Short mmCIF file of C-alpha atoms in Angstrom, two decimals:
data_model
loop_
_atom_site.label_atom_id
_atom_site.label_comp_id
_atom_site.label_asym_id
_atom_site.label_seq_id
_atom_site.Cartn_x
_atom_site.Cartn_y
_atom_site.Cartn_z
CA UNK A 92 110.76 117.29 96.02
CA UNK A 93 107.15 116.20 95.67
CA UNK A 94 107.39 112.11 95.53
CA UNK A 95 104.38 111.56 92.72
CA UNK A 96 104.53 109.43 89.97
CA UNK A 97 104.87 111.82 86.98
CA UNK A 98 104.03 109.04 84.43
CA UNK A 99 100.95 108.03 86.13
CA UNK A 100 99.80 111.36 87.02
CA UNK A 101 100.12 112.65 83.12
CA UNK A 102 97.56 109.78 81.93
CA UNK A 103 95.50 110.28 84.81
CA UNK A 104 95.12 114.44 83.26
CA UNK A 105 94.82 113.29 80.07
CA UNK A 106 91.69 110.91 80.94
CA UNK A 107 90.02 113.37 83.10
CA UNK A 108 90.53 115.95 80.02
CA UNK A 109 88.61 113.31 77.41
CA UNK A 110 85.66 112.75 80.01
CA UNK A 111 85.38 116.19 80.54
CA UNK A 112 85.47 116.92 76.90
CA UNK A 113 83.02 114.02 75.83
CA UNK A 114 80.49 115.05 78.44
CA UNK A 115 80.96 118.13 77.29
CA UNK A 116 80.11 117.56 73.72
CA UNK A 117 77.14 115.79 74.65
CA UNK A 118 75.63 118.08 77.12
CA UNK A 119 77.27 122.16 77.32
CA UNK A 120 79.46 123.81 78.18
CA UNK A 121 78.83 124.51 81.94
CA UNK A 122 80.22 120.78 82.70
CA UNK A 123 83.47 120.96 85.37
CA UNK A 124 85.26 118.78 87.34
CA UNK A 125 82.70 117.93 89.67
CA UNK A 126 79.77 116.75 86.67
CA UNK A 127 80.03 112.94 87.54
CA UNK A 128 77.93 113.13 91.16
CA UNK A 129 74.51 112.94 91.42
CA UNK A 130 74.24 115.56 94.49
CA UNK A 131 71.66 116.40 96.63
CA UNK A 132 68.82 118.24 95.15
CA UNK A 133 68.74 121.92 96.71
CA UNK A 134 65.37 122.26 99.18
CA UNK A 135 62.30 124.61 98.00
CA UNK A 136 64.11 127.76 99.85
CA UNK A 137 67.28 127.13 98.16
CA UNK A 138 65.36 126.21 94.54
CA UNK A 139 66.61 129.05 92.73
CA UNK A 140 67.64 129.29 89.07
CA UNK A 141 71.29 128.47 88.90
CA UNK A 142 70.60 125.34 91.82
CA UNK A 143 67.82 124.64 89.69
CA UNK A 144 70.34 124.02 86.26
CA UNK A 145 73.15 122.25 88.67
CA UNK A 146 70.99 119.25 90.10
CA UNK A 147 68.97 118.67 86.68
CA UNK A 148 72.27 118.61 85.05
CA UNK A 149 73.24 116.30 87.26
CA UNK A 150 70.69 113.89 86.94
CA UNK A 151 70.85 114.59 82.99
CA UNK A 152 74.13 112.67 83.87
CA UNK A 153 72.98 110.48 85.92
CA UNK A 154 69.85 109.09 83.70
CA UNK A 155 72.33 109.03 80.16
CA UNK A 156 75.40 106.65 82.58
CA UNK A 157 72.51 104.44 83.22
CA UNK A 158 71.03 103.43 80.26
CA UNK A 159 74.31 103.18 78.31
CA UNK A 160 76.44 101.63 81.03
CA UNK A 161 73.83 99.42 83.03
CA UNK A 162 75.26 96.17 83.42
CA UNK A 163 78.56 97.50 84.90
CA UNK A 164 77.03 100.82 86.64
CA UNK A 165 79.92 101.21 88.96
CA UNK A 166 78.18 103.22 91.26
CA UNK A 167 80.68 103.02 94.23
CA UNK A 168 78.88 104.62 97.85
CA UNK A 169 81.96 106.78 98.64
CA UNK A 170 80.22 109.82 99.46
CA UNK A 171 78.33 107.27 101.89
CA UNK A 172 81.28 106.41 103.33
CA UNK A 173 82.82 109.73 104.51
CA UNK A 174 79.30 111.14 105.77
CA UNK A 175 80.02 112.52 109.11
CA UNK A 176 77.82 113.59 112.43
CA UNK A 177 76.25 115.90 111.46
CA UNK A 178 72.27 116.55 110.96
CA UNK A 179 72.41 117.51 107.37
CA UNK A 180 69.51 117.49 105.52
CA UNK A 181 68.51 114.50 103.51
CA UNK A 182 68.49 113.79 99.52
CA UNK A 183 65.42 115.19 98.25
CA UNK A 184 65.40 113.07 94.92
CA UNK A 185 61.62 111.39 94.62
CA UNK A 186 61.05 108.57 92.42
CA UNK A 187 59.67 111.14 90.01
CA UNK A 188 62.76 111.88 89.10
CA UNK A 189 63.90 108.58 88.11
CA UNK A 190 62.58 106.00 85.71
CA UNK A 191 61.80 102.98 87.63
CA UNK A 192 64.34 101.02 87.08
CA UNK A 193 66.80 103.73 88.23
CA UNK A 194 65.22 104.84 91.29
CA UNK A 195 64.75 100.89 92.97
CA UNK A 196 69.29 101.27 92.38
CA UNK A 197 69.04 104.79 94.34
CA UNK A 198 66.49 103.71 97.04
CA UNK A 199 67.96 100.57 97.84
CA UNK A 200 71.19 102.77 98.13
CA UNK A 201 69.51 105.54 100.24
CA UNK A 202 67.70 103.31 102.32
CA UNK A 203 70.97 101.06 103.13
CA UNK A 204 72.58 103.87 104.73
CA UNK A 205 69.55 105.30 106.66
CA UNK A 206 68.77 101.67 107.81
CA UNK A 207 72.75 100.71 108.36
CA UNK A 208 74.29 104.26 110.13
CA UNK A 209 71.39 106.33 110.61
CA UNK A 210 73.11 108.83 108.65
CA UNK A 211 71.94 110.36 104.83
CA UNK A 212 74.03 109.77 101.82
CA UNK A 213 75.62 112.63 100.20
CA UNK A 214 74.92 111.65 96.89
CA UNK A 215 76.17 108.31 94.53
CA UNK A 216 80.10 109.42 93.49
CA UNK A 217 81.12 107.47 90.33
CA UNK A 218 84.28 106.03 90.53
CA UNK A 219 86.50 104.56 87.53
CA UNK A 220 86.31 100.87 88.69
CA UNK A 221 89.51 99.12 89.44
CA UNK A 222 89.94 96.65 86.99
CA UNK A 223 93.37 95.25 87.78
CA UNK A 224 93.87 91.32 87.97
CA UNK A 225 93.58 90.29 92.31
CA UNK A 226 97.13 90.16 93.47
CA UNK A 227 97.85 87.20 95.40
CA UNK A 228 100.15 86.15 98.26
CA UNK A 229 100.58 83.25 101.01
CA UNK A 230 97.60 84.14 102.95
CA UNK A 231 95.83 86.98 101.26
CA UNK A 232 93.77 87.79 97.76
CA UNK A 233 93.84 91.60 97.12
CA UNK A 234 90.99 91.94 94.73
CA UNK A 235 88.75 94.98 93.43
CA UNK A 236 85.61 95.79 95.54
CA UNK A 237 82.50 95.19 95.40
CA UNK A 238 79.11 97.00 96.01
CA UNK A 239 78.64 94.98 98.89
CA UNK A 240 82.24 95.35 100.38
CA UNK A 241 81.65 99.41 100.09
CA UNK A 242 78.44 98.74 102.14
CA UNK A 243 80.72 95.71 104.94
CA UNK A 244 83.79 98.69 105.39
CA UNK A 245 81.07 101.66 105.84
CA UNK A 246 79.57 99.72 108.41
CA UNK A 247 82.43 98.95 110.52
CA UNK A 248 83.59 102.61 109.99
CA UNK A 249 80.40 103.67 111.65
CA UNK A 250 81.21 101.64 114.56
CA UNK A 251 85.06 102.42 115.00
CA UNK A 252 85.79 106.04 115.54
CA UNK A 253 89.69 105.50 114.58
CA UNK A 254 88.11 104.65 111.18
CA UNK A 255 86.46 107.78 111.17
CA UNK A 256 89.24 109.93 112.32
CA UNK A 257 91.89 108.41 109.29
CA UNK A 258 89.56 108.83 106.24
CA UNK A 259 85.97 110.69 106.99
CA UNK A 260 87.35 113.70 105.55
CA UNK A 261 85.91 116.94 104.16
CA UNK A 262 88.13 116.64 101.11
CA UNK A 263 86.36 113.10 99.85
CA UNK A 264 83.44 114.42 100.35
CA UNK A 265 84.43 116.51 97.20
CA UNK A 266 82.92 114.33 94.18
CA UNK A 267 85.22 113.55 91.56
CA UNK A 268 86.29 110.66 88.85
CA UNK A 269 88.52 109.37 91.08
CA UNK A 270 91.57 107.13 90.27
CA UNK A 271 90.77 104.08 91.55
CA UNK A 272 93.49 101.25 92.57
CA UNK A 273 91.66 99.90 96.18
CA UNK A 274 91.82 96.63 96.72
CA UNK A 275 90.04 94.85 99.45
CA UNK A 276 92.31 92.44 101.76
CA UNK A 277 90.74 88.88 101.75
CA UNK A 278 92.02 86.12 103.67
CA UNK A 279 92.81 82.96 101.84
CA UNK A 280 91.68 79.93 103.84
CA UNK A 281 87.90 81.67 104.54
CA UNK A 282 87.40 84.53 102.10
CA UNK A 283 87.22 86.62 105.12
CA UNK A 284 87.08 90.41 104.38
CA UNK A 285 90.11 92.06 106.86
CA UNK A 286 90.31 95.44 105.38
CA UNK A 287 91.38 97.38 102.21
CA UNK A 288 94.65 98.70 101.10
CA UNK A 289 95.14 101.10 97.90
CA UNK A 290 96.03 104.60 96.17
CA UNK A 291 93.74 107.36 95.27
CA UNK A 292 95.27 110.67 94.25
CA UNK A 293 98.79 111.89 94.23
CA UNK A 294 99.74 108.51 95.22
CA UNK A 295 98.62 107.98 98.43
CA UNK A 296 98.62 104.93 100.01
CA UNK A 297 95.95 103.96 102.23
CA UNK A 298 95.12 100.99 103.98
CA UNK A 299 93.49 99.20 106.68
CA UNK A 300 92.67 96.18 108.49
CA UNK A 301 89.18 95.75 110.64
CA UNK A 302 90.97 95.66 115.02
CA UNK A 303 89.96 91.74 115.22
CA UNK A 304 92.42 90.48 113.05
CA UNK A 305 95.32 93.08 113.61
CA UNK A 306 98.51 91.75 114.95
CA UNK A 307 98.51 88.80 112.75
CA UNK A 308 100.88 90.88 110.09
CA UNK A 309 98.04 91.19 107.10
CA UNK A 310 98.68 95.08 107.17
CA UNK A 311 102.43 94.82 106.29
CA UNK A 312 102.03 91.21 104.01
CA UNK A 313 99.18 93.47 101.99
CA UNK A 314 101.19 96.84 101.70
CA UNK A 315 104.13 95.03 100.53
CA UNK A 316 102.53 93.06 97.63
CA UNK A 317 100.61 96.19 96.89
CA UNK A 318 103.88 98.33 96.49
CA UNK A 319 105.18 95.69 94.75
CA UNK A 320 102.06 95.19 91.87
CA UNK A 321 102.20 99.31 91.97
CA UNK A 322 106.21 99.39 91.12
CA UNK A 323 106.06 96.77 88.65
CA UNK A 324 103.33 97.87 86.65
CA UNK A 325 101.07 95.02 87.46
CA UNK A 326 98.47 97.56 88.12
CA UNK A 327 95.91 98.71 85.08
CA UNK A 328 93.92 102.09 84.64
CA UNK A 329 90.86 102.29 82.90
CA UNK A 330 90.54 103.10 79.87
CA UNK A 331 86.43 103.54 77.99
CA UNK A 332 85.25 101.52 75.36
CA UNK A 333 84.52 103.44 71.87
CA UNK A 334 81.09 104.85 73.09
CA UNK A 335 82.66 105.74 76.35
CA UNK A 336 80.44 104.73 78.64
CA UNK A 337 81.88 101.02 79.80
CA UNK A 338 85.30 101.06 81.23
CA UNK A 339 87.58 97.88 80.42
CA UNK A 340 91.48 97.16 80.85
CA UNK A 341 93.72 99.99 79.62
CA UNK A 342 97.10 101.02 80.24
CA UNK A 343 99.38 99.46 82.77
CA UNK A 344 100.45 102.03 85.27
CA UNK A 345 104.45 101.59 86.44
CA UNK A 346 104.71 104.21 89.87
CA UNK A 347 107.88 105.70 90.53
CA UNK A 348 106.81 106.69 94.18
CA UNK A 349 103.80 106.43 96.58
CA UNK A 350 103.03 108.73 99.39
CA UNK A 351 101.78 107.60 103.09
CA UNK A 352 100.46 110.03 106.02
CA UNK A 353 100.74 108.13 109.64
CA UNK A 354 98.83 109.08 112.75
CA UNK A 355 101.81 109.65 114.88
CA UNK A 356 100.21 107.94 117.92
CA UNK A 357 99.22 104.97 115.75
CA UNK A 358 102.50 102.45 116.56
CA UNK A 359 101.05 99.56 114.76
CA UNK A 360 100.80 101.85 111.39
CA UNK A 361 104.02 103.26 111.58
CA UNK A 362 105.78 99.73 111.86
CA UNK A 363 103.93 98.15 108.81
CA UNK A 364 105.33 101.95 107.19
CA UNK A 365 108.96 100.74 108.62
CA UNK A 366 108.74 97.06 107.65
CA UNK A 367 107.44 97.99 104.10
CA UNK A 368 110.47 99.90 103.65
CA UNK A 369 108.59 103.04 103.50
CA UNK A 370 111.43 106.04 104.58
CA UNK A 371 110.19 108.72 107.44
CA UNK A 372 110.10 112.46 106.19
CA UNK A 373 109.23 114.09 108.83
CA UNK A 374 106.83 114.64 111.73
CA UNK A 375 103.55 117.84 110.95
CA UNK A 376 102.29 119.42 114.02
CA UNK A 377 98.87 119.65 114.34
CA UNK A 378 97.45 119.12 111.09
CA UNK A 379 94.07 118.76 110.24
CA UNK A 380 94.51 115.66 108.40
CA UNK A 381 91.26 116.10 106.62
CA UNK A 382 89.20 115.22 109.57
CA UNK A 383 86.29 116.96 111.14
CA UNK A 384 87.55 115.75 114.62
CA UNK A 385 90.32 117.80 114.95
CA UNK A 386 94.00 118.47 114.79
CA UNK A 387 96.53 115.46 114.79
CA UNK A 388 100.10 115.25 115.06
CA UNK A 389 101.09 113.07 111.47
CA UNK A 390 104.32 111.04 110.24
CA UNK A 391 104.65 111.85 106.36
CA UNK A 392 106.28 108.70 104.24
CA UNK A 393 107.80 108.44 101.27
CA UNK A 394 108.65 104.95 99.05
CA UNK A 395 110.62 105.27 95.83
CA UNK A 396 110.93 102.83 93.21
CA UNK A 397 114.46 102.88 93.19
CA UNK A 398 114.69 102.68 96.77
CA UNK A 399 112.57 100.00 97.04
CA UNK A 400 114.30 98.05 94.60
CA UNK A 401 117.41 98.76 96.07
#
């Protein structure tokens, strides 16, 4: 049985099918899945003709988001984020290839993440923003992130290789609309930033709290209301305005289940799975858990609405 919420999952198809379609009808018919990325632009000994049509379709993109959707460009580093070790080469996009107000956006981006990890982006992903209402409990504010907070988790993930291991994947490096429902975990009594906590797709919970303030119980206190918002459709997808280019409140989404994969030597993890009521499936041997550092050993979740209510 494959734990997904089938509700959620339909409007989440649908959407993607009306982007596609609209992009379509404003561009051709060569737009797929993958057509909201500005991606790196091929070097000279890779220039050839179809490369050539990919990247300036791209940034065909890229330049029409921008001028009709300035003032909320959600242009959420993810890509930045997942970058790994390895000595790939950098984005070849000049300032010729922007206007000028475009290209200070994508150099102060570029130059974050040479300056900050000494790595190179792998392009700006565009994300549908979150644009649930925070969810609140005794110590904590779950709200939607922010540019900045992208930049504040990427930075600590360079630093802490357990960070790395859990969501550096190859898979996310994959650009895609994705659905997003992160929240960032803020601490009431100092607007402290502690972590994140949130779904992408099929589900999938994620979450996790920076090692100085583990061990105070903000993991489990931030699943639970999470689960909770998720369950009783407190949580709100997206949905464009009439041109399509500004996302603002849409549908609420009610999940039936959500999904959680557990390092099976992380302890701490698999108790806030246990105290969030989240039931064990079963133990995968050596998986590659979308990492490039190897093979783990994982504990698969499951949490149904039903269950949880029971």
């Amino acid at each position: 049985m494959e734990y997904i919420g089938q509700k959620a999952k339909e409007y989440v198809d649908k959407c993607a099918r009306e982007a596609i379609a609209f992009l379509k009808e404003n561009y051709d018919e060569t737009w797929d899945a993958n057509l909201l990325c500005l991606w790196k632009k091929p070097g000279e000994k890779r220039l050839d003709e179809r490369r050539e049509e990919n990247y300036r379709r791209h940034l065909g993109a890229f330049h029409f988001l921008f001028a009709r959707h300035n003032e909320r460009f959600d242009v959420f580093l993810k890509d930045c984020l997942c970058a790994d070790d390895g000595g790939s080469p950098r984005i070849r996009f000049t300032k010729d290839d922007f206007t000028k107000e475009e290209w200070k956006m994508v150099k102060q981006a570029q130059d974050f993440c040479v300056r900050q990890t000494k790595l190179r982006p792998y392009g700006a992903c565009y994300s549908l923003p979150n644009v649930s209402e925070p969810i609140l409990t005794e110590r904590l504010t779950l709200r939607p992130p922010t540019i900045e907070d992208f930049r504040e988790i990427r930075r600590r993930f360079q630093a802490d290789k357990e960070g790395r291991i859990a969501y550096c994947g190859p898979k996310e490096k994959k650009a895609y609309p994705k659905e997003c429902f992160d929240f960032v975990i803020e601490r009431n009594a100092d607007k402290k930033l502690l972590g994140f906590v949130g779904t992408g797709r099929g589900n999938e919970l994620e979450y996790f709290v920076f090692k100085e303030h583990r061990s105070n119980g903000y993991a489990t206190e931030a699943v639970k209301a999470f689960c909770s918002a998720a369950f009783s459709g407190k949580l709100m997808y997206p949905e464009p305005t009439p041109d399509r280019t500004v996302f603002d409140k849409g549908q609420a989404v009610s999940f039936s289940a959500i999904t959680l994969t557990v390092l099976a030597d992380n302890e701490a993890s698999a108790k806030v799975a246990e105290k969030s009521g989240f039931v064990l499936e079963g133990l995968y041997e050596k998986e590659s858990y979308l990492s490039p550092y190897g093979e783990f050993d994982t504990l698969h979740y499951h949490l149904i609405k039903e269950e949880k209510n029971g």
